[in-house]
XYZ file of C-alpha atoms in Angstrom:
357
model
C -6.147 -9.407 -50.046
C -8.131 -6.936 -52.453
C -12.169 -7.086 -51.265
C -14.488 -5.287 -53.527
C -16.226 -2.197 -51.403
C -20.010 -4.534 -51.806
C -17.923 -7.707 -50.057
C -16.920 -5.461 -47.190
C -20.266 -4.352 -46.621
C -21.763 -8.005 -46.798
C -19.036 -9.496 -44.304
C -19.218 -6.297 -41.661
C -22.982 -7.065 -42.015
C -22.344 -11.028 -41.698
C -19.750 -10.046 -38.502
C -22.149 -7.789 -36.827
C -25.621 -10.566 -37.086
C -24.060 -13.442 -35.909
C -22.434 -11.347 -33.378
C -26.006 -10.277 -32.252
C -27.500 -13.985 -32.886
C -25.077 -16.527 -32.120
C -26.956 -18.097 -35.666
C -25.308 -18.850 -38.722
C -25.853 -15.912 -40.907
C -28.034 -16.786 -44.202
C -28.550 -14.317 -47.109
C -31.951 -13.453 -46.625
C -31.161 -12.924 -43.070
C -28.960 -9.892 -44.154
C -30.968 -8.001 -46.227
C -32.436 -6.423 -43.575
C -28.992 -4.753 -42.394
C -27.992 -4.008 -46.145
C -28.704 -1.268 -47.849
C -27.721 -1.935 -51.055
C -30.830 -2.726 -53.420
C -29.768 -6.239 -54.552
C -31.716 -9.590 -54.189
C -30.588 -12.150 -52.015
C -29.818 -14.368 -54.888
C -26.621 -11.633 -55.476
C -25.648 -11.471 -51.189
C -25.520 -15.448 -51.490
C -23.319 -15.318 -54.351
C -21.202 -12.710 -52.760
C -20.981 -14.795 -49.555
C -19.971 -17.896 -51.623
C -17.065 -15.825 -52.790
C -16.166 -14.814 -49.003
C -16.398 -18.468 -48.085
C -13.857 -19.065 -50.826
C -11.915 -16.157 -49.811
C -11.079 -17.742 -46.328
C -13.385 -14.953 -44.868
C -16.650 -16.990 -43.850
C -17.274 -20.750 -43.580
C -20.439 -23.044 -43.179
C -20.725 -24.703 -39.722
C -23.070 -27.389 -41.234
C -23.971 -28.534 -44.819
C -27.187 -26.243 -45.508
C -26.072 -24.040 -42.765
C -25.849 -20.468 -43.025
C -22.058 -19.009 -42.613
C -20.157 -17.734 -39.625
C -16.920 -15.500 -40.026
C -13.515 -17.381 -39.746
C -10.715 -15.702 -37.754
C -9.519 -14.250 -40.485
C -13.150 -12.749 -41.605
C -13.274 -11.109 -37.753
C -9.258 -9.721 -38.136
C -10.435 -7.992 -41.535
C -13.873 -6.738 -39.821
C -11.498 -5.632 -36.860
C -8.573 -3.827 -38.782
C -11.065 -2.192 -41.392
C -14.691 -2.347 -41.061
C -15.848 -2.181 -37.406
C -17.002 1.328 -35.782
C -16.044 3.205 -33.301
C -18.329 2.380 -30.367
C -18.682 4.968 -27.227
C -19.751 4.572 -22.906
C -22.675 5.604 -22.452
C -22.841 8.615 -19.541
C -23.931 6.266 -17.240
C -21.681 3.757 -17.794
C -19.217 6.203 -17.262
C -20.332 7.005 -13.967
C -20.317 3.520 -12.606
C -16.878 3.488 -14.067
C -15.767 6.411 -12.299
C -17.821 5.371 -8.979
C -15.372 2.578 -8.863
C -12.328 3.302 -9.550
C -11.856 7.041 -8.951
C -11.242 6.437 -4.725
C -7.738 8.050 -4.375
C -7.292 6.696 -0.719
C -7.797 3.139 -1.861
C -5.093 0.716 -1.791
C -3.771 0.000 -5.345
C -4.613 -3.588 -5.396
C -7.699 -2.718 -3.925
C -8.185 -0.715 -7.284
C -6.686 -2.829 -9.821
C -9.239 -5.957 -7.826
C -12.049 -3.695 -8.438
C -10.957 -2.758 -12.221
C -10.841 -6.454 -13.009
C -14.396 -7.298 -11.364
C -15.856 -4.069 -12.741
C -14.677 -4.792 -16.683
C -15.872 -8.536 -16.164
C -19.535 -6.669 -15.140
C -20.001 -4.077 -17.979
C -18.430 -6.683 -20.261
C -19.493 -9.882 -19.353
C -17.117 -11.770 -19.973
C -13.734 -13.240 -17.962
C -11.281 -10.381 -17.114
C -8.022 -10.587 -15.887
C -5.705 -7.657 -14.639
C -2.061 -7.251 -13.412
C 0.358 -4.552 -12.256
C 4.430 -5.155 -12.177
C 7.238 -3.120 -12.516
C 9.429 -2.783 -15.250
C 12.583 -3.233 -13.967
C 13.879 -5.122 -10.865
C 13.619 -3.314 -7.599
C 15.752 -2.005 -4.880
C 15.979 -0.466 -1.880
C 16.935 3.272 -1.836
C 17.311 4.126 2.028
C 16.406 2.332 5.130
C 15.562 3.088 8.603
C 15.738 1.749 12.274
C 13.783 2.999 14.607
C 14.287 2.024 18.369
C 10.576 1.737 20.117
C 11.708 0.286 23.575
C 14.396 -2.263 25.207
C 12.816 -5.659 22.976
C 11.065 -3.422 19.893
C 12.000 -1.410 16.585
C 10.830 -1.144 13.217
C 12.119 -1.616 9.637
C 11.254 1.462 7.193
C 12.920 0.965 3.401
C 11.941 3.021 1.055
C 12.237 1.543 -2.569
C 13.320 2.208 -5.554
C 9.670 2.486 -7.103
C 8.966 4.948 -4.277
C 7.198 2.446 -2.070
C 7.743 2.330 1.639
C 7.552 -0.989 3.285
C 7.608 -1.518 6.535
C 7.737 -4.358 9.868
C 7.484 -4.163 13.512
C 9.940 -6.572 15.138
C 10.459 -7.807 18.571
C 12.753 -10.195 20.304
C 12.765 -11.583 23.648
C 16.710 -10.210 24.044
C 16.935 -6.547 25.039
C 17.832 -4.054 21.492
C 20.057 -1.495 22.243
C 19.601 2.152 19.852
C 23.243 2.052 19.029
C 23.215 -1.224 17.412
C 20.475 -0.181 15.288
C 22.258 3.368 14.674
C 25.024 0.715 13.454
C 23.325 -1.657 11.876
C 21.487 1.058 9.629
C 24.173 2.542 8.610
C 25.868 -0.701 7.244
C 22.347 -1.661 5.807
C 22.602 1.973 3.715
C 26.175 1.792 2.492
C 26.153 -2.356 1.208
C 22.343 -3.061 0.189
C 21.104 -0.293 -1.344
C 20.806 -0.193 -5.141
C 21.583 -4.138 -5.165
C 18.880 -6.584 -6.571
C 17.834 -9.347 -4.329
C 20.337 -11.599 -6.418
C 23.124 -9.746 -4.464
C 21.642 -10.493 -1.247
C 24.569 -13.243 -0.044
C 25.304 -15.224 2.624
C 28.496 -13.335 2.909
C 27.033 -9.997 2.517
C 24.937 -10.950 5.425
C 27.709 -12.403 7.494
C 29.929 -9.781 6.913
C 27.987 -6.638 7.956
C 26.838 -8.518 11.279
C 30.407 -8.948 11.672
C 30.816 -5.068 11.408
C 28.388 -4.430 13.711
C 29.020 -6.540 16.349
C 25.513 -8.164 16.636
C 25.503 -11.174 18.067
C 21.548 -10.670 18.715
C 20.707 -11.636 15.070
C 19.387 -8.326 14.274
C 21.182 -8.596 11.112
C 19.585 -12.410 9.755
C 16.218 -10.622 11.159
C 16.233 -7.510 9.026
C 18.241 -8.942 5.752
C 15.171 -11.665 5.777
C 12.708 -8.988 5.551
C 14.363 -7.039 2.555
C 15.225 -10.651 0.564
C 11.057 -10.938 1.087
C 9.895 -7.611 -0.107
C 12.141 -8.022 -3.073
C 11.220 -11.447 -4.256
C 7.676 -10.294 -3.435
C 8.527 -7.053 -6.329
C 9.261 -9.749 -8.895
C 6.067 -11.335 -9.025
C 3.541 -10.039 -10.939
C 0.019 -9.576 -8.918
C -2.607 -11.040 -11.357
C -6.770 -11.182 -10.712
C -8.992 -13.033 -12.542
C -12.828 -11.696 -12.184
C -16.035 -12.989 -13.390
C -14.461 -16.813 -15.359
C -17.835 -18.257 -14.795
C -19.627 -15.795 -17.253
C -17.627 -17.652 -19.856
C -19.979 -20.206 -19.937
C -23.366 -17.948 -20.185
C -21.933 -18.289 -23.887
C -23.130 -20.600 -26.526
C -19.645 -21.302 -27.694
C -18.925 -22.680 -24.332
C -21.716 -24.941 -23.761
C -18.970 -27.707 -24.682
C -17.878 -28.581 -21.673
C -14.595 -29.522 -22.604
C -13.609 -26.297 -24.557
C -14.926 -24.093 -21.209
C -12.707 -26.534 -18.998
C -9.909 -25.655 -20.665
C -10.164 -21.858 -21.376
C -11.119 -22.044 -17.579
C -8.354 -23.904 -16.430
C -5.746 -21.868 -18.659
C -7.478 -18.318 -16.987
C -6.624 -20.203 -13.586
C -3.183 -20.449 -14.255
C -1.467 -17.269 -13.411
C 1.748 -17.890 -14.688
C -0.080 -18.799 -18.604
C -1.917 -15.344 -18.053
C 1.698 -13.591 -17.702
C 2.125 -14.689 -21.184
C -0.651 -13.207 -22.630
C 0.637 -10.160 -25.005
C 0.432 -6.800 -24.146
C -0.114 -3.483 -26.692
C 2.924 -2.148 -27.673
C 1.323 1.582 -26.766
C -1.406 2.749 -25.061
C -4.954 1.662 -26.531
C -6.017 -1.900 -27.368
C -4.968 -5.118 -28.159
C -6.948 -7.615 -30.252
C -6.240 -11.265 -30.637
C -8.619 -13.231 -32.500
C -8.411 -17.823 -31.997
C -5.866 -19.006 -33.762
C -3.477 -15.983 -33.070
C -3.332 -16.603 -29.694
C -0.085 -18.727 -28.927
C -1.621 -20.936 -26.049
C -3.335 -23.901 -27.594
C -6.621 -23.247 -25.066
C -7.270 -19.959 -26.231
C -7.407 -21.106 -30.160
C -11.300 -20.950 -30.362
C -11.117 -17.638 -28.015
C -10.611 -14.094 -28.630
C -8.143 -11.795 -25.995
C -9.204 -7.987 -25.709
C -6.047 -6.163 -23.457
C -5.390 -2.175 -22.135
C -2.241 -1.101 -21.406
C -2.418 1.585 -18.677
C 0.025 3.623 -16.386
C -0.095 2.508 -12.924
C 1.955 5.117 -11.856
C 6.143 5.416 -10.173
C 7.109 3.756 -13.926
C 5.069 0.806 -13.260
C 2.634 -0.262 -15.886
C -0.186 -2.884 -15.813
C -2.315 -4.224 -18.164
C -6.550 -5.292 -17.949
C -8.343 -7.425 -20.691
C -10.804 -10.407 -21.382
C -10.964 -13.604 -22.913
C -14.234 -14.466 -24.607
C -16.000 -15.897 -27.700
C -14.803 -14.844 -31.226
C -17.615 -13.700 -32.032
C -17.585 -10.418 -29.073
C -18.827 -7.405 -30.173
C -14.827 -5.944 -30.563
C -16.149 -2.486 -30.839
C -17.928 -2.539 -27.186
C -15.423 -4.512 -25.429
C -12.516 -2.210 -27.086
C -14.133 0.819 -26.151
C -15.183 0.009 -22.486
C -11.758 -1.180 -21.706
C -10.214 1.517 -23.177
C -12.278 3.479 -21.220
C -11.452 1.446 -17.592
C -7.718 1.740 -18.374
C -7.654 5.337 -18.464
C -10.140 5.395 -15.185
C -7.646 2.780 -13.523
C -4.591 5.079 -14.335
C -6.010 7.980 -13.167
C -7.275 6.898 -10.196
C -3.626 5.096 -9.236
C -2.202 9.002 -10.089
C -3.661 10.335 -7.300
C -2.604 7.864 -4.849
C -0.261 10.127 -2.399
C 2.611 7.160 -0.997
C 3.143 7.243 2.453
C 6.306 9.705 3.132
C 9.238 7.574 5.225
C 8.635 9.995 8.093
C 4.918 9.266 8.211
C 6.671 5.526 8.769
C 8.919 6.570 11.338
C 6.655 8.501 13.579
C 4.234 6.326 16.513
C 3.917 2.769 13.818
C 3.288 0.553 16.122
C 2.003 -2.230 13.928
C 3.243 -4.620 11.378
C 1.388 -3.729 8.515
C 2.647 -2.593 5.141
């Protein structure tokens, strides 16, 4: 679609008011943001011509205009600046997510919260891996006559870990055994592989009729469906309706409802690359997010897992803002997932006498 350099100007100027007033945008109203010495008479006829053009539509008969979708994707792609964070922006940024001893969820929890704050608007984030995990290596480790503890270290370099104990008496050679069964026919398999004959067969081998075996195949069939799911958090939904848009209640319900669903939010695209992802109404594929726009980061979280952290708002969201803050909390999140140190398997091994993970 050829637009003449003077329509650009008028619908970037058109974008940016009613972005600012939540009002239909009249003629007169813009040329106070123009600088291009015509009369308003000229800017209406202009905007008549973007109305035609698909690019800007009247709400109401006498109304000014408001952009369309496809008005905001043009403003988007080829007309909106490149906005900045403010140096004290950036230091609440890095206040929050820079804590390198933090658990990761902690961080991705407080990544979500934070965009919803500096944005406000809904934000959602998530973290999963790539590929399916596995374990790499386990470890038994006798504490006394009814107590041991499960170490696995998996394939995305996390250690996970349970304190056990039975009423029956655990002898160290079983679990010497039962270890070294554990390491030679479950590691490198996906939970799929975990069988009812697999199972059966290595307690066979090791002569357990204690049920260590059931007991410690349970906890790796848990961990690994646990790996599959994708963690998501939603912060801040509420702020959606501090927005005129929203003041229906029914279109708020069911944006609300769709960012309470966590398996519609794992459909939500993602960027191909790092930077940011725009989808303006009607590109969105779920029905409930026609009349909303969805701003998304990629970023690294780190052992090849990636994540992603955007919002769901209005259309008319300042793009530039939102795309630049985001931006800027993906690269803070990544960073501050980098310098988590994992827990080293011997770390595990030595005086755990607790069943955390």
């Amino acid at each position: 679609m050829e637009i003449s350099e003077r329509k650009k100007l008028i619908l970037k100027a058109a974008v940016e008011d009613y972005i600012d007033t939540a009002e239909p945008v009249s003629s007169k109203g813009l040329l106070g943001r123009l600088k291009l010495g015509v009369s308003s008479a000229t800017v209406r006829n202009e905007m008549s011509e973007l109305e035609q053009m698909g690019l800007l539509e009247q709400p109401h008969t006498s109304a000014g205009r408001v952009p369309t979708a496809a008005g905001y994707r043009i403003y988007v792609n080829e007309l909106m600046g490149q906005n900045g964070v403010s140096q004290e922006e950036a230091q609440v940024i890095a206040e929050n997510l820079q804590q390198p001893n933090d658990a990761s969820d902690r961080l991705v929890a407080d990544a979500s919260k934070l965009t919803s704050r500096i944005t406000a608007l809904p934000s959602y984030a998530m973290r999963a891996a790539p590929g399916e995990v596995t374990v790499q290596r386990f470890e038994l480790v006798h504490i006394d006559q009814h107590t041991f503890i499960i170490v696995m270290l998996l394939s995305d370099k996390r250690v996970e870990n349970r304190l056990v104990t039975l009423p029956t008496p655990i002898q160290q050679e079983i679990l010497v055994k039962l270890a070294a069964l554990f390491n030679a026919s479950f590691t490198g398999k996906p939970e799929s592989d975990m069988t009812t004959a697999l199972i059966t067969a290595t307690e066979r081998a090791a002569g357990d009729t204690a049920g260590l075996t059931a007991v410690i195949a349970g906890f790796v069939i848990e961990i690994l469906m646990q790996t599959k799911r994708t963690h998501t958090i939603v912060s801040g939904a509420s702020s959606l309706l501090d927005h005129p848009e929203f003041r229906d209640v029914e279109k708020a319900q069911r944006v609300l409802g769709y960012l309470a669903n966590e398996q519609e939010l794992r459909n939500l695209p993602a960027p191909d690359a790092e930077g940011v992802k725009i989808i303006i109404g009607p590109e969105n594929i779920a029905e409930e997010l026609k009349d909303s726009s969805v701003v998304v980061a990629k970023y690294d979280a780190g052992d090849n897992m990636q994540g992603i952290i955007g919002v769901v708002g209005p259309t008319r969201m300042d793009y530039s803002r939102v795309a630049a803050r985001l931006s800027y909390i993906a690269g803070g999140l990544a960073r501050a997932l980098s310098m988590g140190i994992p827990i080293g398997l011997e770390e595990i091994t030595e005086g755990n006498d607790d069943d955390g993970r």
